[in-house]
Short mmCIF file of C-alpha atoms in Angstrom, two decimals:
data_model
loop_
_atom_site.label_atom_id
_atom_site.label_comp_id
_atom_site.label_asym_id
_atom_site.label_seq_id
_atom_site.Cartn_x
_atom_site.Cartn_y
_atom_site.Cartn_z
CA UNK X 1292 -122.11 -40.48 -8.96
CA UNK X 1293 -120.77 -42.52 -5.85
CA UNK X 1294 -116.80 -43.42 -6.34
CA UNK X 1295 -116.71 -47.00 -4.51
CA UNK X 1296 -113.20 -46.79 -3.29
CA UNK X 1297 -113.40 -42.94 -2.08
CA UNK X 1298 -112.36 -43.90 1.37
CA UNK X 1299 -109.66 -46.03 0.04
CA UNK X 1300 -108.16 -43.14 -1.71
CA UNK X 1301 -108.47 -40.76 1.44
CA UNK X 1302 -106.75 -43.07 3.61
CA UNK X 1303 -103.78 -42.87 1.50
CA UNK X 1304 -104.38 -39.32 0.94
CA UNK X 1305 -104.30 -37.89 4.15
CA UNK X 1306 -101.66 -40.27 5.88
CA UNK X 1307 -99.36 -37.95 3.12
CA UNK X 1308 -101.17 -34.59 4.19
CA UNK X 1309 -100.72 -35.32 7.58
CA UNK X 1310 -97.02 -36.46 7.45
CA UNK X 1311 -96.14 -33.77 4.89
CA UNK X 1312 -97.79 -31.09 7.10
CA UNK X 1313 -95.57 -32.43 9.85
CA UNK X 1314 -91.73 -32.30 8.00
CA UNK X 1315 -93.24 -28.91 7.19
CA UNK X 1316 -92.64 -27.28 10.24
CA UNK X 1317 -89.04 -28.04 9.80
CA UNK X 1318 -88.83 -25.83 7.74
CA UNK X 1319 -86.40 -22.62 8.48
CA UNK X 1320 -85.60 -24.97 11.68
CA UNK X 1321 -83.39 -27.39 10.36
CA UNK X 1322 -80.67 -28.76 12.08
CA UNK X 1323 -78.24 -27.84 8.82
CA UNK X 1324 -79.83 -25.86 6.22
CA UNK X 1325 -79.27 -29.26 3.54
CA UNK X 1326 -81.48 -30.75 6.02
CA UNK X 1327 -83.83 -28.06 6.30
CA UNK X 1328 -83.96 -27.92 2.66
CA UNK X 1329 -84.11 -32.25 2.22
CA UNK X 1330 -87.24 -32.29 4.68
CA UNK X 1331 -89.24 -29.72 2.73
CA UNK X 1332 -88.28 -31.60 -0.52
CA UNK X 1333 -90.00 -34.54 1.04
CA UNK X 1334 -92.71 -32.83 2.77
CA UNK X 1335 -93.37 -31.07 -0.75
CA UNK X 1336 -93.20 -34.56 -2.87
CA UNK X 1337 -95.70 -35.67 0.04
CA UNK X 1338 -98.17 -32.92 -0.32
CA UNK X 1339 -97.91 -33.31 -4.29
CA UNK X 1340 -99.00 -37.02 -4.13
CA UNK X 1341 -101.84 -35.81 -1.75
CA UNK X 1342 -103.15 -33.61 -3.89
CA UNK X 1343 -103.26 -35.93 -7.20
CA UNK X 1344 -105.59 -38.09 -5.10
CA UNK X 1345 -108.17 -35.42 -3.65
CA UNK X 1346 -107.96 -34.25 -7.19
CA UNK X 1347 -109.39 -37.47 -8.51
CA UNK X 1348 -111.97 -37.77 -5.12
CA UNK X 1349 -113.19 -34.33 -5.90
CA UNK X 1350 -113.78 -35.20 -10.13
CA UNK X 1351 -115.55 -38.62 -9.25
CA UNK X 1352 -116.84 -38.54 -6.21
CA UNK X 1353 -119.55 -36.17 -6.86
CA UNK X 1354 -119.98 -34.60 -3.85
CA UNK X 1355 -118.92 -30.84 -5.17
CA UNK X 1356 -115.81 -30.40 -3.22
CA UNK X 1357 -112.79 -29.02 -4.42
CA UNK X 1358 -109.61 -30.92 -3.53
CA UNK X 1359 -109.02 -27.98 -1.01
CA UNK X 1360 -111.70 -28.65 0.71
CA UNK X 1361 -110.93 -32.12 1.61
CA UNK X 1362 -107.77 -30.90 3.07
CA UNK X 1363 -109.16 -27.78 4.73
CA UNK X 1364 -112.77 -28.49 5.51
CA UNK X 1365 -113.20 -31.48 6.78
CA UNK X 1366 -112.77 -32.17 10.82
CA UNK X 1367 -110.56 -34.78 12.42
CA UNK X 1368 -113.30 -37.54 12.59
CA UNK X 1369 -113.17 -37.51 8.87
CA UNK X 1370 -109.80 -37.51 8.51
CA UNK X 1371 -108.48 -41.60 8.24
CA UNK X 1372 -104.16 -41.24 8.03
CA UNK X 1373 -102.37 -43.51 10.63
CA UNK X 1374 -101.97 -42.05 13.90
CA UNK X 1375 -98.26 -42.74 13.39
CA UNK X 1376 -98.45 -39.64 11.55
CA UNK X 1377 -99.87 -37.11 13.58
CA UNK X 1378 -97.64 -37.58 16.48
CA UNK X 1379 -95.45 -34.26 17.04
CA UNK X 1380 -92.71 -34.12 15.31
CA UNK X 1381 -90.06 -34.47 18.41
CA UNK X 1382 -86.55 -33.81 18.15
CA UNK X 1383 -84.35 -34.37 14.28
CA UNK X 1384 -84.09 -38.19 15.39
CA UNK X 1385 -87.43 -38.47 16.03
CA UNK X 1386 -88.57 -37.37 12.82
CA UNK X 1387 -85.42 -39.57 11.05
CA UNK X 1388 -87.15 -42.78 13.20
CA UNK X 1389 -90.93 -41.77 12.31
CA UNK X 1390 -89.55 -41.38 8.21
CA UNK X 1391 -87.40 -44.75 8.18
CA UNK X 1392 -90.16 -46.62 9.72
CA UNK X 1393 -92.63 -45.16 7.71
CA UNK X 1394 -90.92 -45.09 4.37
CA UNK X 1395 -89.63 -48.63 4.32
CA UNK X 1396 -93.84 -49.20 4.58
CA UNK X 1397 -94.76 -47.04 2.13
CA UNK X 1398 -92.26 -48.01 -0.76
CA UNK X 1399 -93.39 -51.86 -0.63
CA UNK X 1400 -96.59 -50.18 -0.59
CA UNK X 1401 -96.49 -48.15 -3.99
CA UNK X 1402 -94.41 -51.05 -5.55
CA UNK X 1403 -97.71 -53.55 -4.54
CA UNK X 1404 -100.37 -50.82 -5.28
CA UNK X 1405 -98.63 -50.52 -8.53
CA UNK X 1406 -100.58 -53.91 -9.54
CA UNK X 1407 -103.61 -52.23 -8.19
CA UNK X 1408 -106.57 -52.57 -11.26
CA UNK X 1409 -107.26 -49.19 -10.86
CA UNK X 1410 -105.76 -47.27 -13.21
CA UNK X 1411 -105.50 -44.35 -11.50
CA UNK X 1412 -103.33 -45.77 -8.46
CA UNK X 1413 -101.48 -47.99 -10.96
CA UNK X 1414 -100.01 -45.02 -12.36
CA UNK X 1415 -100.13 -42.86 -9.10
CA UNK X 1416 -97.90 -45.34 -7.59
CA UNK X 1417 -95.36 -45.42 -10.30
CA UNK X 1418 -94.95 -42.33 -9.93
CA UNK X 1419 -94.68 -41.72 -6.39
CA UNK X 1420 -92.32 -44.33 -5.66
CA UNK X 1421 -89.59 -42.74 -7.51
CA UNK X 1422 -89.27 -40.21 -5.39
CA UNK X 1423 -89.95 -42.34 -1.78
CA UNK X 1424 -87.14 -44.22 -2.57
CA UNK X 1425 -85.41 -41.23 -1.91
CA UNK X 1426 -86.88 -40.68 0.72
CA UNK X 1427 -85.94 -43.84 1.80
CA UNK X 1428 -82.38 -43.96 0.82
CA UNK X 1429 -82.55 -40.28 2.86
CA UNK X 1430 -83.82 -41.97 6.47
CA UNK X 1431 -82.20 -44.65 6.21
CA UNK X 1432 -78.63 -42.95 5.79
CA UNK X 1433 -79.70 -40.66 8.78
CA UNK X 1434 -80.61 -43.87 10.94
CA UNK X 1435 -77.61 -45.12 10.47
CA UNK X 1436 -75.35 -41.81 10.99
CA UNK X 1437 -77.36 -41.06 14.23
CA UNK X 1438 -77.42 -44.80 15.64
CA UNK X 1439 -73.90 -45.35 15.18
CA UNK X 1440 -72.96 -42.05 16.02
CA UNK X 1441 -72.07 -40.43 19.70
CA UNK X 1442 -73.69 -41.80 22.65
CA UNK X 1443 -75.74 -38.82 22.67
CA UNK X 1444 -77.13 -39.49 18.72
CA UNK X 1445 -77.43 -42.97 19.81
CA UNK X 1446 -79.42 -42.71 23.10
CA UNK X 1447 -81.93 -40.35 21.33
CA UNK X 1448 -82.04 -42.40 18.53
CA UNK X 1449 -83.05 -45.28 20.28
CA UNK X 1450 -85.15 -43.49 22.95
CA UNK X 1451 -87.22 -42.77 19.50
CA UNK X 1452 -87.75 -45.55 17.97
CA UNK X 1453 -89.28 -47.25 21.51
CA UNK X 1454 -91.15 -44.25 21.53
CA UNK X 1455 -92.50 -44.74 18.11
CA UNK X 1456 -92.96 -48.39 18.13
CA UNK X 1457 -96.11 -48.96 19.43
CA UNK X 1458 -97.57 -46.64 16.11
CA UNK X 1459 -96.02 -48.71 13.06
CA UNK X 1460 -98.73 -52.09 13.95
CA UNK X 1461 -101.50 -49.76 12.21
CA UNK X 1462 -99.53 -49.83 9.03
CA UNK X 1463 -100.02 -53.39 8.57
CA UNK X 1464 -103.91 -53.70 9.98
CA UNK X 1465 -106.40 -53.42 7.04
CA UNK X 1466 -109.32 -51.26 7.83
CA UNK X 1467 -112.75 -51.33 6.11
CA UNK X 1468 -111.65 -48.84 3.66
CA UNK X 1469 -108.96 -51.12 2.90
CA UNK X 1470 -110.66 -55.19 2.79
CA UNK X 1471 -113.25 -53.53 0.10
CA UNK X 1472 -110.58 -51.88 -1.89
CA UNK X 1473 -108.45 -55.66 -1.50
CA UNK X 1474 -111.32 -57.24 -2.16
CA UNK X 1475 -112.20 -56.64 -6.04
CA UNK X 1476 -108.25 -56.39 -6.60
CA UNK X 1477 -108.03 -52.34 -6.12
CA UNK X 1478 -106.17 -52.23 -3.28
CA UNK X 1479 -102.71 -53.80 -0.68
CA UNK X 1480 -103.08 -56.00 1.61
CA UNK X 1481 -101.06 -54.26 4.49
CA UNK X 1482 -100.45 -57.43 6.31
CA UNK X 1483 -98.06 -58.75 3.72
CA UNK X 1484 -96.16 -55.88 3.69
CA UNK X 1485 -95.03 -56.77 7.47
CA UNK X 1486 -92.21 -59.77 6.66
CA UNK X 1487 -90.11 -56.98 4.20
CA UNK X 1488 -90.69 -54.43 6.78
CA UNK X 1489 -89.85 -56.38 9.14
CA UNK X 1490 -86.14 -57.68 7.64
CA UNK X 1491 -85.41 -54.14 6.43
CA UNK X 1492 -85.98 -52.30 9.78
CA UNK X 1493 -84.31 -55.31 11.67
CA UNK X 1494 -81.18 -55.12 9.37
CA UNK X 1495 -80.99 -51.25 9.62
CA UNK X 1496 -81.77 -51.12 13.37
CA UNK X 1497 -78.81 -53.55 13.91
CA UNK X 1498 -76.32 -51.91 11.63
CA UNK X 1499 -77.11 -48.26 13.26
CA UNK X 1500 -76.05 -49.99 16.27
CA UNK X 1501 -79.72 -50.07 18.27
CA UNK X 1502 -81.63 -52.15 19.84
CA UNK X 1503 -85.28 -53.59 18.25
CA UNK X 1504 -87.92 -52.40 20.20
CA UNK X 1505 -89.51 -55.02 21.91
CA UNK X 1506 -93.16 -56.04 20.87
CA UNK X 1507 -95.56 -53.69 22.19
CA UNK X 1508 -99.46 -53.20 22.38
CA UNK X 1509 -100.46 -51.96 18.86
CA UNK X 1510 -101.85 -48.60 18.87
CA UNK X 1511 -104.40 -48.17 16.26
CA UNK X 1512 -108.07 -46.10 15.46
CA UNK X 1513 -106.37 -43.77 13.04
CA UNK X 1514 -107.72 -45.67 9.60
CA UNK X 1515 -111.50 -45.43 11.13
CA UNK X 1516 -110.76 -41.75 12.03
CA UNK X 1517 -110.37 -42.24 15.70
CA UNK X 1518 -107.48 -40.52 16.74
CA UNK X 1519 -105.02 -38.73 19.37
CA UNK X 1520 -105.41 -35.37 20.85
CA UNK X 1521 -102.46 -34.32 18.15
CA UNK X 1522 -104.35 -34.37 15.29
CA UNK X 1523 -106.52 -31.48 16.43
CA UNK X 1524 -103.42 -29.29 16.59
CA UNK X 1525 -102.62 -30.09 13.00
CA UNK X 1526 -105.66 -29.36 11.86
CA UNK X 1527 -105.77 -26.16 13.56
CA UNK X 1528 -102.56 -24.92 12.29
CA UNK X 1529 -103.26 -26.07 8.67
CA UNK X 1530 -106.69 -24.96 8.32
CA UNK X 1531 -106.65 -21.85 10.21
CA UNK X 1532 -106.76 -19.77 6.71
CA UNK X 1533 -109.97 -21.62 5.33
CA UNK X 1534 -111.45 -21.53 7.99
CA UNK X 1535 -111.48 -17.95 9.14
CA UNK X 1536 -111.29 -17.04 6.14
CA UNK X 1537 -113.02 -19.13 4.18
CA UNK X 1538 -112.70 -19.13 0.24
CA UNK X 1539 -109.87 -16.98 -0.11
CA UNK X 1540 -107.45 -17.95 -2.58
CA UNK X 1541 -103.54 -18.35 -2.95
CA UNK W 272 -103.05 -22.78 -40.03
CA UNK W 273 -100.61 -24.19 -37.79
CA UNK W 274 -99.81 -27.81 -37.09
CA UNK W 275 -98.58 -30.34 -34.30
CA UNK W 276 -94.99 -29.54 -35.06
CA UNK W 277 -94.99 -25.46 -35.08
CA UNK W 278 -96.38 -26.12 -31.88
CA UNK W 279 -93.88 -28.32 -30.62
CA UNK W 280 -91.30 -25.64 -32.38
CA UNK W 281 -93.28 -22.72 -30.27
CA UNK W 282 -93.24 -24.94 -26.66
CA UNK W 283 -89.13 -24.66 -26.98
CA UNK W 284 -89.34 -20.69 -25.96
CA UNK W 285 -90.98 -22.21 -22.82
CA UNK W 286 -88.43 -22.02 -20.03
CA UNK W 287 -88.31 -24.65 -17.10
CA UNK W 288 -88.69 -21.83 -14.43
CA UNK W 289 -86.16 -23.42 -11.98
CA UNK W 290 -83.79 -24.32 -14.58
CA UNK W 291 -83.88 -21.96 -17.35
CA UNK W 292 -81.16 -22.90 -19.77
CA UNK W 293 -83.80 -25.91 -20.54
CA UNK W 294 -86.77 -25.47 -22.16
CA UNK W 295 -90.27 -27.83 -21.19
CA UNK W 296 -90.15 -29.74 -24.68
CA UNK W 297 -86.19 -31.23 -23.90
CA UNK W 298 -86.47 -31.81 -20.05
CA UNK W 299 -89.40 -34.38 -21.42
CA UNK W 300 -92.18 -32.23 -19.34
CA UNK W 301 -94.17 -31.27 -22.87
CA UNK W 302 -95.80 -35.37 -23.49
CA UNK W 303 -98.47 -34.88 -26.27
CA UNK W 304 -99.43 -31.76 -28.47
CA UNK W 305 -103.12 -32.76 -30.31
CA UNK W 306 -105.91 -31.34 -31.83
CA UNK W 307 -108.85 -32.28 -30.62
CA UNK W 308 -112.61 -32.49 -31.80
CA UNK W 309 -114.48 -32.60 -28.62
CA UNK W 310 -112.50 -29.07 -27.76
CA UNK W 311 -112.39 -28.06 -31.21
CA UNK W 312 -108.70 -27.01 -30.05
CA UNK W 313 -105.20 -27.67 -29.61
CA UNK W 314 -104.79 -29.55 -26.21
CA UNK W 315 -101.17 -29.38 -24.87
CA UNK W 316 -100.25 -32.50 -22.21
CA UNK W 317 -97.44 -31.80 -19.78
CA UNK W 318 -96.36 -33.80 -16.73
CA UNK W 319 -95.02 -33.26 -13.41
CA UNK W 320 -91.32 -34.33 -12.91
CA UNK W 321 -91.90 -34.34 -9.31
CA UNK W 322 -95.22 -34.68 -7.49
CA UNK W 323 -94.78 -31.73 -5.42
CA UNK W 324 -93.13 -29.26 -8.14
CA UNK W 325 -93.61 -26.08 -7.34
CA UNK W 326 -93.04 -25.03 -10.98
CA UNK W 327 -96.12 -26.96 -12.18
CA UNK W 328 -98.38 -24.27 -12.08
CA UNK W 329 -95.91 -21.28 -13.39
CA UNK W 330 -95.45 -23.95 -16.37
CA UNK W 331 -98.47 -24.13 -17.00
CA UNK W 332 -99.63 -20.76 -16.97
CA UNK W 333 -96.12 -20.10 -19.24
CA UNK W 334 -97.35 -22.77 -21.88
CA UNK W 335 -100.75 -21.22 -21.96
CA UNK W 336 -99.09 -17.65 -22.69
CA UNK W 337 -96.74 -18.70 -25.39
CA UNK W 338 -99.66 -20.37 -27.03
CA UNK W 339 -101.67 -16.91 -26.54
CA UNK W 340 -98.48 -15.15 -27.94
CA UNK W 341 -98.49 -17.44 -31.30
CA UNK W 342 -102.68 -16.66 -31.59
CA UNK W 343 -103.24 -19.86 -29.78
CA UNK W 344 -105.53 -18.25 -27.38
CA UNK W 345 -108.06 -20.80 -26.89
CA UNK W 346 -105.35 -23.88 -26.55
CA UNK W 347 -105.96 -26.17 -23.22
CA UNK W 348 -103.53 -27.53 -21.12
CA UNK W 349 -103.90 -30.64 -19.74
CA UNK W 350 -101.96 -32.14 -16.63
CA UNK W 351 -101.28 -35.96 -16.57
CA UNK W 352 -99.55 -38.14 -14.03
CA UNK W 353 -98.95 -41.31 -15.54
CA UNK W 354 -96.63 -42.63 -17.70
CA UNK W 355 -94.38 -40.95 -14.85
CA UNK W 356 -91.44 -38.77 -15.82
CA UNK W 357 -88.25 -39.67 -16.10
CA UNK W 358 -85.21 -38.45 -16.38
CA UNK W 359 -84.63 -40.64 -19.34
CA UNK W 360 -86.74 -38.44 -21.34
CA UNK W 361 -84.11 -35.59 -21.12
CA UNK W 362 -82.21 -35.19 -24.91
CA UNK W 363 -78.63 -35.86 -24.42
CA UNK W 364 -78.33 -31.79 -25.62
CA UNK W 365 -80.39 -30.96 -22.55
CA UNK W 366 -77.55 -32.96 -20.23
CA UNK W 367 -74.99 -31.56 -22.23
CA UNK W 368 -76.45 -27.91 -21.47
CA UNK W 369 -76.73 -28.72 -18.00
CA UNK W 370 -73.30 -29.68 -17.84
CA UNK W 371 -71.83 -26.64 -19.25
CA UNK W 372 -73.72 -24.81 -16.42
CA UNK W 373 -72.36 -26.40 -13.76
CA UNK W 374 -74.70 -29.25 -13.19
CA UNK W 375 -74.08 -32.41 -13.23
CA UNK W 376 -76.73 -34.47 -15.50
CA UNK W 377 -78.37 -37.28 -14.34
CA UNK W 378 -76.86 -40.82 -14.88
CA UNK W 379 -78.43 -43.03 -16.86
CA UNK W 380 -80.74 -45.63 -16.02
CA UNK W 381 -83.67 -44.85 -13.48
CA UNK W 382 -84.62 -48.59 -13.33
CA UNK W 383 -81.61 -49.12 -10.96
CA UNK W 384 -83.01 -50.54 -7.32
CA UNK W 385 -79.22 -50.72 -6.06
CA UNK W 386 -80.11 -47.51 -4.01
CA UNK W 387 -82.57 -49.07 -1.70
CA UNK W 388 -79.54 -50.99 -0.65
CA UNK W 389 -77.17 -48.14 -0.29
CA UNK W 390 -75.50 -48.52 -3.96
CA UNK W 391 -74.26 -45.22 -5.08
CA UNK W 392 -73.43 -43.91 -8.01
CA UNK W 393 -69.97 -42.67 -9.17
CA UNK W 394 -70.80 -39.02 -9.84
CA UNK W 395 -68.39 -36.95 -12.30
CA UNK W 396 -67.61 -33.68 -11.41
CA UNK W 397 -68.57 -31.32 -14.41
CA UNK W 398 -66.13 -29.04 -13.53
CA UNK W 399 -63.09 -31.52 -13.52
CA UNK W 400 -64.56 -34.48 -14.47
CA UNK W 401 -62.95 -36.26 -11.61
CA UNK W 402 -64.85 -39.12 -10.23
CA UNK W 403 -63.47 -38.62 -6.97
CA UNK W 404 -66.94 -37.08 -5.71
CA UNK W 405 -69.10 -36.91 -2.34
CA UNK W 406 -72.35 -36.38 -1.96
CA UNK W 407 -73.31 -33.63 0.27
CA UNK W 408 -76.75 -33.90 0.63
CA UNK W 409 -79.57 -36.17 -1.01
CA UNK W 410 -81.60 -33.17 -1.70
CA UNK W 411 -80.43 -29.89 -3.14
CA UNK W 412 -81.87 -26.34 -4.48
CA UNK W 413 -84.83 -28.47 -5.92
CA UNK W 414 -86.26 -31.56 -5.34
CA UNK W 415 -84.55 -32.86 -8.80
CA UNK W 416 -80.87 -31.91 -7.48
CA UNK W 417 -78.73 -33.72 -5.26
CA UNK W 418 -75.76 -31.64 -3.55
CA UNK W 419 -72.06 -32.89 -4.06
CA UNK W 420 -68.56 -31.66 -4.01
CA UNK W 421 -65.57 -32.73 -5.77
CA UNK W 422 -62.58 -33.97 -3.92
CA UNK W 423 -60.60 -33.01 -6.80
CA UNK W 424 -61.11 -29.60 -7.21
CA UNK W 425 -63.02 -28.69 -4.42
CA UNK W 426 -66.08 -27.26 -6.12
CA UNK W 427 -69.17 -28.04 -4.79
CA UNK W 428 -71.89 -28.72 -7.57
CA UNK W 429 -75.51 -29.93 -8.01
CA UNK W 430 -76.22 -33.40 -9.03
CA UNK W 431 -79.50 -34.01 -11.65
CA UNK W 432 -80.57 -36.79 -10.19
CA UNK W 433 -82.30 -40.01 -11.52
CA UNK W 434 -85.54 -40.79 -11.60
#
């Protein structure tokens, strides 16, 4: 049995791994333990959603893995989440910058893929975007605490988000994966996602007292599984289990 | 021979393992208790509250054992995602419960968007009752909780929040 939209599925699928695997090692080193604990939560919701969706891969795609294994066994080439995701994950405003600008994304991208005619993501997305607006609401509070808060919070705040900029243009390219999936009515079309995005961040970004970045060269690759040097140290750390151990069980 | 409803009256011993002065049936977790043909069984659906609960599995494995324990020992359990849960489906003796332990239940009305603009909610504390509340953190002992205090009488308290 061949599932038509596999791909489309793993791209959403790993962009949460990835990202959930990354607020993961925040955890125990938390700036304040409710942050320590707030991080996990999210990493955790992250990691949930990820797993519905290998779940459903592994039942229709036929191709006898478990949804383990496409978390564990498969190498970075094969791996399609945006590269904004991979990136280490820096100092506590980093991380804040990396979840504003990637939830404010992500929640007009549940509510659209909630039209989705697949079934499956219909109801996936309902679901998930309970709790990203959480997340949300979480970042964005954090954004604006940091941005408008000592010159210190402020200058690492903004150092951040120039950092990050050049990463959040991949969010709104659609890949392969992605025109097939738009195509017959399954999927978003990323680049109308990018006006919302756009007012959101700009309104946030000026009321935590920064500074837009200014338009940058759009790094991108991650969606066609050509990515930085970080994902192999993800990978390494998550799948060192399976791999040298491979089979064993929880 | 048992039917639909001792079932439903056998899922209440189930325990939500995180909060276990609430049983699976009235935090809304227990959707659909059938018999069906193709499984010649009784085929129990439940549903996440959160994507990434942690409790899914113990709940699971707790709903198969009270099954086992009423002679149910070929039962199924069967894990569903969508319609997605909500605290809506919690019985207004399940908030009142929570309440009494020291949690706040969650406010009615998941539908509201005014937090993606920074609305919040006037919070009671369940102690005092006093609205005069802050919220400490967004996220608390579980993904489900929110952490606040009361400027009233000082006690800091979990928040059941809506979804």
């Amino acid at each position: 049995m061949i599932m038509k939209h596999r791909d489309y599925y793993l791209t959403i699928a790993d962009t949460l791994l990835i990202l959930g695997q990354r607020l993961s090692e925040w955890c125990g080193h938390g700036p304040a333990i409710e942050e320590d604990i707030a991080l996990s939560n999210v990493a955790l919701d992250y990691i949930g959603q990820a797993t519905a969706l290998y779940k459903e891969v592994s039942e229709k795609a036929g191709e006898g893995k478990s949804e383990d294994d496409y978390a564990f066994l498969r190498d970075a080439w094969e791996f399609k989440n945006l590269l904004l995701v991979e990136l280490p994950k820096g100092d506590y405003g980093y991380t804040i910058a990396r979840q504003f600008l990637f939830s404010t994304w992500y929640y007009h991208f549940l509510e659209a893929l909630h039209n989705s005619k697949d079934e499956f993501l219909k109801g996936f997305a309902a679901k998930s975007i309970k709790e990203v607006k959480y997340h949300f609401q979480h970042s964005r509070d954090w954004m604006l605490r940091l941005g408008a808060g000592t010159e210190e919070s402020n200058s690492r705040m903004q150092a951040a988000l120039n950092e990050i900029w050049e990463f959040t243009g991949e969010m709104f390219i659609n890949s392969k994966a992605e025109l097939e999936a738009i195509a017959d009515g399954t999927g978003v079309d990323n680049a109308k996602l990018l006006d919302v995005w756009q007012r959101i961040v700009g309104a946030v970004i000026q009321e935590a007292e920064l500074t837009l970045p200014s338009d940058a060269w759009m790094q991108k690759g991650g969606k066609e599984g050509k990515h930085s040097e970080h994902i192999g140290f993800v990978l390494a750390e998550m799948q060192f289990l399976q791999r040298a151990y491979p089979g064993s069980k929880w | 021979m048992v039917n639909a409803d001792d079932i439903w009256k056998f899922l209440e011993e189930v325990e939500d393992p995180e909060i276990p002065i609430l049983n699976v049936v009235e935090m809304g977790i227990v959707r659909d208790v059938q018999w069906r043909e193709v499984h010649n069984n009784w085929v129990v659906t439940i549903t996440p509250t959160y994507s990434g609960c942690p409790a899914m599995k113990t709940i699971e494995e707790d709903v198969m054992q009270c099954l086992a324990d009423h002679g149910l020992n070929e039962a199924k359990v069967e894990t569903i995602l969508s319609p997605p849960w909500t605290t809506d489906w919690m019985t207004a003796e399940a908030c009142e419960k929570l309440r009494q332990t020291g949690i706040a239940p969650p406010e009615k009305n998941s539908a509201d968007k005014g937090l993606l603009m920074g609305v919040r909610k006037e919070i009671k504390c369940p102690r005092c009752h006093s609205k005069q509340t802050t919220m400490v953190s967004q996220f608390g002992s579980t993904a489900c909780k929110s952490l606040y205090k009361c400027n009233d009488c000082l006690e800091p308290f979990d928040y059941f929040k809506c979804i």
